[in-house]
Short mmCIF file of C-alpha atoms in Angstrom, two decimals:
data_model
loop_
_atom_site.label_atom_id
_atom_site.label_comp_id
_atom_site.label_asym_id
_atom_site.label_seq_id
_atom_site.Cartn_x
_atom_site.Cartn_y
_atom_site.Cartn_z
CA MET A 362 16.16 21.23 7.34
CA LYS A 363 17.79 18.28 7.76
CA ILE A 364 15.37 15.55 9.23
CA ALA A 365 15.71 11.95 10.01
CA LEU A 366 12.98 9.44 10.35
CA VAL A 367 13.58 6.88 13.04
CA GLY A 368 11.55 3.75 14.26
CA THR A 369 9.89 2.52 11.57
CA ARG A 370 10.82 -0.68 9.41
CA GLY A 371 11.68 1.51 6.64
CA ILE A 372 10.70 2.52 3.06
CA PRO A 373 9.70 1.81 0.39
CA ALA A 374 6.59 1.20 2.65
CA ASN A 375 5.61 -2.44 2.23
CA TYR A 376 4.32 -3.16 5.84
CA SER A 377 2.07 -0.96 7.91
CA GLY A 378 1.08 2.73 8.41
CA PHE A 379 4.28 4.12 9.98
CA GLU A 380 6.22 2.96 6.98
CA THR A 381 3.53 4.91 4.90
CA CYS A 382 3.97 7.73 6.78
CA ALA A 383 7.66 7.63 6.56
CA GLU A 384 7.40 7.52 2.71
CA GLU A 385 4.44 10.28 2.13
CA LEU A 386 5.85 12.61 4.66
CA GLY A 387 9.58 12.08 3.72
CA VAL A 388 9.19 12.67 -0.11
CA ARG A 389 7.05 15.72 0.42
CA LEU A 390 9.55 17.05 2.45
CA VAL A 391 12.29 16.74 -0.06
CA GLU A 392 9.97 18.12 -2.65
CA ARG A 393 9.91 21.20 -0.42
CA GLY A 394 13.65 21.44 -0.36
CA HIS A 395 14.58 19.60 2.75
CA GLN A 396 17.29 16.58 3.14
CA VAL A 397 15.50 13.60 4.50
CA THR A 398 16.98 10.43 6.02
CA VAL A 399 15.00 7.05 6.85
CA TYR A 400 16.24 4.54 8.81
CA CYS A 401 15.79 1.32 7.42
CA ARG A 402 15.75 -2.40 8.91
CA SER A 403 18.15 -4.45 6.81
CA HIS A 404 16.25 -7.67 6.70
CA HIS A 405 12.64 -5.97 6.10
CA ILE A 406 13.79 -3.70 3.26
CA THR A 407 15.32 -4.93 0.07
CA TYR A 408 15.21 -1.78 -2.07
CA ALA A 409 18.88 -1.70 -2.79
CA LYS A 410 19.54 1.87 -4.10
CA PRO A 411 20.94 4.68 -1.45
CA TYR A 412 17.86 7.05 -2.19
CA TYR A 413 14.36 6.39 -2.76
CA ARG A 414 12.22 9.29 -4.24
CA GLY A 415 15.01 11.45 -3.04
CA VAL A 416 14.79 10.35 0.21
CA ARG A 417 18.27 9.03 1.57
CA LEU A 418 18.11 5.47 2.98
CA VAL A 419 20.36 4.29 6.16
CA ARG A 420 20.37 0.33 6.45
CA LEU A 421 21.28 -0.85 9.77
CA PRO A 422 20.45 -4.62 11.17
CA THR A 423 18.40 -5.44 13.84
CA ILE A 424 17.47 -8.73 15.89
CA PRO A 425 14.65 -10.21 13.84
CA ASN A 426 12.54 -11.09 16.99
CA LYS A 427 8.77 -10.19 17.97
CA TYR A 428 9.82 -8.19 21.09
CA LEU A 429 13.57 -7.04 19.79
CA ASP A 430 13.14 -6.52 16.42
CA THR A 431 12.06 -2.46 16.73
CA ILE A 432 14.07 -1.67 20.01
CA ALA A 433 17.25 -2.98 18.72
CA HIS A 434 17.03 -1.17 15.24
CA THR A 435 16.20 1.95 17.02
CA THR A 436 19.14 1.71 19.40
CA LEU A 437 21.40 1.66 16.49
CA ALA A 438 19.62 4.38 14.66
CA ALA A 439 19.71 6.86 17.41
CA LEU A 440 23.42 5.97 18.08
CA HIS A 441 24.10 6.35 14.33
CA THR A 442 22.24 10.04 14.49
CA LEU A 443 24.91 11.13 16.83
CA THR A 444 27.51 11.11 13.72
CA GLN A 445 25.31 13.12 11.63
CA ASP A 446 24.46 16.88 11.22
CA TYR A 447 20.43 16.45 11.46
CA ASP A 448 18.53 19.59 12.92
CA VAL A 449 15.25 17.51 13.69
CA VAL A 450 14.76 13.71 14.51
CA LEU A 451 11.20 12.21 14.05
CA MET A 452 10.87 8.87 16.15
CA PHE A 453 7.77 6.76 15.96
CA ILE A 454 6.10 4.52 18.50
CA ALA A 455 5.94 5.02 22.12
CA GLY A 456 7.96 2.21 22.99
CA ASN A 457 11.00 3.91 21.58
CA SER A 458 10.89 6.94 23.88
CA PRO A 459 13.68 5.47 26.01
CA LEU A 460 16.01 6.28 23.22
CA SER A 461 14.58 9.65 22.38
CA PHE A 462 17.03 11.46 24.36
CA VAL A 463 20.08 10.21 22.56
CA PRO A 464 19.93 12.27 19.40
CA ARG A 465 19.16 15.10 21.90
CA LEU A 466 22.78 14.47 23.21
CA GLY A 467 23.94 15.81 19.68
CA GLY A 468 22.19 18.65 19.81
CA LYS A 469 19.15 17.28 17.71
CA LYS A 470 15.58 18.39 18.18
CA VAL A 471 13.54 15.17 18.82
CA ALA A 472 9.50 14.78 18.14
CA LEU A 473 8.33 11.51 19.08
CA ASN A 474 5.09 10.20 17.44
CA VAL A 475 3.57 7.72 20.03
CA ASP A 476 0.99 5.91 17.63
CA GLY A 477 -2.15 4.43 19.69
CA LEU A 478 -2.29 2.91 23.27
CA ASP A 479 0.02 -0.38 22.24
CA TRP A 480 -0.17 -1.83 25.75
CA LYS A 481 -3.57 -2.97 24.98
CA ARG A 482 -2.52 -5.47 22.10
CA ARG A 483 -2.88 -8.87 23.11
CA LYS A 484 0.43 -9.85 21.73
CA TRP A 485 2.24 -8.27 24.60
CA PRO A 486 2.82 -10.27 27.75
CA PRO A 487 2.55 -8.47 31.09
CA LEU A 488 5.82 -7.71 31.46
CA ALA A 489 6.00 -5.68 28.06
CA LYS A 490 2.72 -4.05 28.83
CA LYS A 491 4.18 -2.64 31.83
CA TYR A 492 6.91 -1.41 29.68
CA ILE A 493 5.04 0.17 27.03
CA GLN A 494 2.97 1.82 30.14
CA PHE A 495 6.50 2.83 31.55
CA ALA A 496 7.88 4.20 27.89
CA GLU A 497 4.21 6.16 27.59
CA TRP A 498 5.53 8.40 30.70
CA LEU A 499 8.85 8.65 29.27
CA ALA A 500 7.52 9.90 26.27
CA THR A 501 6.44 12.85 28.05
CA LYS A 502 9.86 13.46 29.54
CA LEU A 503 12.67 12.82 27.26
CA PRO A 504 11.49 14.10 23.51
CA ASN A 505 11.21 17.89 22.69
CA ARG A 506 7.60 17.13 21.52
CA VAL A 507 5.15 14.44 21.55
CA ILE A 508 2.77 13.83 18.65
CA THR A 509 -0.47 11.99 18.49
CA ASP A 510 -2.69 11.10 15.23
CA SER A 511 -5.91 10.78 17.15
CA ARG A 512 -7.82 13.20 19.53
CA GLN A 513 -8.63 10.12 21.48
CA VAL A 514 -4.94 9.49 22.34
CA GLN A 515 -4.26 13.13 22.76
CA GLN A 516 -6.83 13.16 25.37
CA TYR A 517 -5.13 9.88 27.27
CA TYR A 518 -1.68 11.66 27.50
CA GLN A 519 -3.34 14.86 29.03
CA GLU A 520 -5.53 12.63 31.45
CA ARG A 521 -3.20 10.23 32.51
CA PHE A 522 0.23 12.46 32.61
CA GLY A 523 -1.09 15.79 32.21
CA ALA A 524 1.16 16.23 29.36
CA ALA A 525 0.22 18.50 26.22
CA THR A 526 0.96 16.69 22.86
CA THR A 527 0.50 17.94 19.39
CA TYR A 528 -2.13 16.62 17.10
CA ILE A 529 -1.19 15.88 13.74
CA ALA A 530 -3.47 13.49 11.46
CA TYR A 531 -2.54 10.78 9.24
CA GLY A 532 -3.08 11.03 5.80
CA ALA A 533 -4.75 9.33 2.73
CA ASP A 534 -4.04 10.26 -0.64
CA VAL A 535 -5.01 7.41 -2.82
CA LEU A 536 -5.30 6.72 -6.90
CA PRO A 537 -8.34 4.39 -7.65
CA ALA A 538 -7.52 1.57 -10.02
CA PRO A 539 -9.55 -0.30 -12.72
CA PRO A 540 -10.51 -3.93 -12.26
CA GLY A 541 -7.48 -5.79 -13.37
CA GLU A 542 -5.05 -8.87 -12.45
CA GLN A 543 -5.70 -8.73 -8.98
CA MET A 544 -9.47 -9.16 -9.20
CA GLN A 545 -9.18 -11.73 -12.14
CA ARG A 546 -6.96 -13.83 -10.07
CA TYR A 547 -9.27 -14.04 -7.42
CA GLY A 548 -12.50 -14.27 -9.64
CA LEU A 549 -13.88 -11.05 -8.05
CA GLU A 550 -16.35 -8.68 -9.59
CA PRO A 551 -16.81 -5.06 -8.86
CA GLN A 552 -19.17 -4.19 -5.77
CA LYS A 553 -19.57 -7.80 -4.85
CA TYR A 554 -17.09 -8.38 -2.10
CA ILE A 555 -16.47 -7.20 1.36
CA LEU A 556 -12.63 -6.07 2.16
CA PHE A 557 -10.80 -6.21 4.97
CA VAL A 558 -7.26 -4.86 5.10
CA GLY A 559 -4.89 -4.84 7.99
CA ARG A 560 -2.28 -7.29 10.02
CA LEU A 561 -3.51 -10.27 11.20
CA VAL A 562 -3.17 -10.40 14.67
CA PRO A 563 -5.78 -11.15 17.34
CA GLU A 564 -6.44 -7.37 18.51
CA ASN A 565 -6.92 -6.66 15.06
CA CYS A 566 -10.19 -9.00 15.11
CA ALA A 567 -10.09 -10.21 11.74
CA HIS A 568 -11.94 -13.25 13.07
CA HIS A 569 -15.31 -10.82 13.96
CA LEU A 570 -15.55 -10.68 9.98
CA VAL A 571 -14.56 -14.05 9.21
CA ALA A 572 -17.31 -15.24 11.40
CA ALA A 573 -20.11 -12.44 10.60
CA PHE A 574 -19.39 -13.29 6.92
CA ASP A 575 -20.86 -16.98 7.27
CA ARG A 576 -24.09 -15.25 8.72
CA LEU A 577 -24.75 -13.24 5.98
CA LYS A 578 -27.50 -14.07 3.27
CA THR A 579 -25.46 -12.74 0.27
CA GLU A 580 -23.55 -14.19 -2.90
CA MET A 581 -20.90 -11.77 -2.18
CA ARG A 582 -17.38 -12.92 -1.17
CA CYS A 583 -14.94 -11.82 1.77
CA VAL A 584 -11.46 -10.49 0.78
CA ILE A 585 -8.94 -10.55 3.91
CA VAL A 586 -5.61 -8.64 2.62
CA GLY A 587 -2.86 -9.25 5.31
CA ASP A 588 -0.41 -11.30 6.87
CA ALA A 589 1.62 -10.75 10.26
CA PRO A 590 4.98 -12.22 11.26
CA TYR A 591 5.05 -14.07 14.62
CA ALA A 592 1.38 -14.72 14.25
CA GLY A 593 0.85 -17.94 12.46
CA ASP A 594 -1.07 -19.80 15.00
CA TYR A 595 -4.02 -17.25 14.79
CA ILE A 596 -3.84 -17.30 11.11
CA GLU A 597 -4.58 -20.75 10.94
CA LYS A 598 -7.50 -20.44 13.19
CA LEU A 599 -8.76 -17.70 11.12
CA LYS A 600 -8.45 -19.90 7.71
CA ALA A 601 -9.75 -23.00 9.49
CA MET A 602 -13.32 -20.97 10.55
CA ALA A 603 -13.58 -19.49 6.73
CA GLY A 604 -16.26 -20.69 4.32
CA PRO A 605 -15.01 -21.34 0.81
CA ARG A 606 -16.04 -17.94 -0.09
CA VAL A 607 -13.31 -16.37 2.20
CA ILE A 608 -10.49 -15.53 0.30
CA PHE A 609 -6.93 -14.68 1.98
CA THR A 610 -4.59 -13.07 -0.46
CA GLY A 611 -1.65 -12.46 1.90
CA TYR A 612 0.34 -8.78 1.55
CA VAL A 613 -0.85 -7.06 -1.19
CA TYR A 614 0.85 -3.72 -2.05
CA GLY A 615 1.15 -1.01 -4.83
CA GLU A 616 -1.38 -1.46 -7.61
CA GLY A 617 -3.00 -4.67 -6.54
CA TYR A 618 -3.62 -2.98 -3.24
CA GLN A 619 -5.35 -0.10 -5.26
CA GLU A 620 -7.08 -2.24 -7.51
CA LEU A 621 -8.84 -4.12 -4.70
CA SER A 622 -9.53 -1.15 -2.39
CA SER A 623 -11.42 0.55 -5.29
CA HIS A 624 -14.05 -1.77 -6.03
CA ALA A 625 -15.29 -3.22 -2.78
CA TYR A 626 -19.07 -2.94 -1.51
CA VAL A 627 -17.85 -2.40 1.97
CA PHE A 628 -14.77 -1.96 3.97
CA VAL A 629 -14.75 -3.43 7.39
CA GLU A 630 -12.14 -2.22 9.99
CA THR A 631 -12.43 -4.52 13.11
CA SER A 632 -9.52 -3.40 15.06
CA GLU A 633 -10.23 -3.05 18.85
CA VAL A 634 -6.88 -1.06 19.68
CA GLY A 635 -4.75 1.85 17.94
CA GLY A 636 -5.15 5.21 17.20
CA THR A 637 -6.11 6.36 13.59
CA HIS A 638 -5.94 3.21 11.29
CA PRO A 639 -4.20 4.03 7.95
CA ALA A 640 -6.07 1.10 6.14
CA LEU A 641 -9.41 2.73 7.38
CA LEU A 642 -8.62 6.31 5.91
CA GLU A 643 -7.43 5.01 2.83
CA ALA A 644 -10.42 2.78 2.47
CA MET A 645 -12.81 5.63 2.80
CA ALA A 646 -10.44 8.01 0.33
CA PHE A 647 -11.11 5.09 -2.16
CA GLY A 648 -14.85 6.02 -1.65
CA ASN A 649 -15.67 2.55 0.30
CA ALA A 650 -18.64 2.54 2.67
CA VAL A 651 -17.16 1.58 6.02
CA VAL A 652 -17.82 -0.29 8.71
CA VAL A 653 -15.93 -0.21 12.09
CA ASN A 654 -15.34 -1.60 15.63
CA ASP A 655 -16.88 1.08 17.78
CA THR A 656 -13.69 2.10 19.69
CA ARG A 657 -13.43 5.82 20.43
CA GLU A 658 -10.62 6.00 18.10
CA ASN A 659 -12.66 4.44 15.20
CA LEU A 660 -15.58 6.95 15.91
CA GLU A 661 -13.18 9.95 15.70
CA THR A 662 -11.86 8.93 12.51
CA ILE A 663 -15.23 8.34 10.43
CA GLY A 664 -17.24 10.90 12.07
CA ASP A 665 -20.75 10.61 10.44
CA ALA A 666 -19.36 9.27 7.36
CA GLY A 667 -19.71 5.25 8.33
CA LEU A 668 -21.28 2.75 10.16
CA THR A 669 -20.50 0.93 13.31
CA TYR A 670 -21.01 -2.09 15.37
CA ASP A 671 -20.73 -3.30 19.19
CA GLY A 672 -17.20 -4.67 19.24
CA SER A 673 -18.04 -6.32 22.63
CA ARG A 674 -20.63 -8.47 20.72
CA GLY A 675 -18.50 -9.25 18.02
CA ALA A 676 -19.49 -11.19 14.99
CA GLU A 677 -22.97 -11.04 15.62
CA ALA A 678 -23.18 -7.40 15.93
CA LEU A 679 -21.26 -7.01 12.48
CA ALA A 680 -23.33 -9.23 10.83
CA GLU A 681 -26.49 -7.24 11.57
CA THR A 682 -24.84 -4.03 10.48
CA LEU A 683 -23.42 -5.78 7.08
CA GLN A 684 -26.63 -7.24 6.42
CA GLU A 685 -28.47 -3.89 6.60
CA LEU A 686 -25.92 -2.50 4.10
CA ILE A 687 -26.47 -5.60 1.73
CA ASP A 688 -30.03 -5.20 1.84
CA GLN A 689 -29.85 -1.38 0.92
CA PRO A 690 -27.62 -0.37 -1.89
CA GLU A 691 -28.64 3.15 -1.95
CA ARG A 692 -27.64 3.67 1.75
CA THR A 693 -24.52 1.99 1.01
CA GLU A 694 -23.87 4.50 -2.00
CA ALA A 695 -24.65 7.70 0.50
CA TYR A 696 -22.04 6.37 2.77
CA ARG A 697 -19.28 6.07 0.20
CA LEU A 698 -19.71 9.71 -0.79
CA ARG A 699 -19.69 10.84 2.81
CA ALA A 700 -16.48 8.81 3.33
CA LYS A 701 -14.44 10.14 0.50
CA GLU A 702 -15.56 13.86 1.19
CA ARG A 703 -14.25 13.21 4.97
CA VAL A 704 -10.77 12.43 3.89
CA ARG A 705 -11.01 15.10 1.43
CA GLN A 706 -11.61 17.69 4.10
CA PHE A 707 -9.58 16.66 6.92
CA PHE A 708 -6.94 14.11 6.16
CA THR A 709 -4.67 14.61 3.01
CA TRP A 710 -0.75 14.20 3.19
CA ASP A 711 -0.03 17.98 1.82
CA ALA A 712 -1.76 19.00 4.88
CA VAL A 713 -0.02 16.68 7.30
CA THR A 714 2.99 17.65 5.78
CA ASP A 715 2.27 21.35 6.47
CA GLU A 716 1.72 20.41 9.96
CA TYR A 717 4.94 18.40 10.55
CA GLU A 718 7.05 21.10 8.55
CA ALA A 719 5.42 23.78 10.87
CA LEU A 720 6.15 22.08 14.03
CA PHE A 721 9.87 21.43 13.02
CA LYS A 722 10.21 25.02 12.43
CA ARG A 723 8.77 25.87 15.79
CA MET A 724 10.97 23.38 17.44
CA LEU A 725 14.04 25.09 16.25
CA ASP A 726 13.01 28.43 16.67
CA ASN A 727 12.80 27.48 20.21
#
């Protein structure tokens, strides 16, 4: 099959979950004999070669603006697909659904992975929230298939729109790394820091952890990995409220990310919106004990393999849960083992690729 992936920033992955999905899925599909193209935003992807790990890259410009970046690039990419002989186009993000009909004009089959309920994010003004909710409805009308990576989101589409969707989980295959340069750089020791990884935007609630950490009775440190464009004010507030044992690393990828993720005492997922959070799954795969904001989506991800805190109470509730784990290292170790086993059973990229490949074949058969 000839397959195009549209709607992400592109690969090599260096931003968020959908970029990682595009890379992990694309590379595995190529290894299975398919021809895969990933559309990349030229100002995000600096990798200059035409192929990456066997995946063809098409770089197109966009408007580098908080509200227009994604839709502008997807518009160009969707139009470009009309000049290509793809069999299947996989689009990402519900907000791109109005463009999912474009490849179909050229005879392509289109699947759309809608992600989480993006209209819940605080960053969107009221008009943008209305657009995203309208786009969710269009997602049930314009593409050939709708994909969700969360059973909770799948249930939402069924109840809200009466629409059947295909559930395909997110994957998490990781390679633990020994302590090295990253930990030395920040003076970190194994099992002596609490870790957060994610975009530093208000709805991801890193402020819960920063404030909770100040309440803990511990000599551990708190490591905040991530950044975000267009969120400078929020990030400055985070840093202003942080104590001296809170470390902000900015973006960390590759071996540095693997190293920090391999040796945390606890990983905390504070986000209050979204579907399946890739950083959470990967933290579990690395063998971390995890504590999550008690959204339905997070509860679905961890099952009985992690702990929760009451997101409505924020830092106060999170501090209580973290203190329990700090005071009970044997319990923490048990949750590490549970987390790793859960990912091994339900969230591998090979299994995810099986599901996507089977879906694409069914779409072409129909």
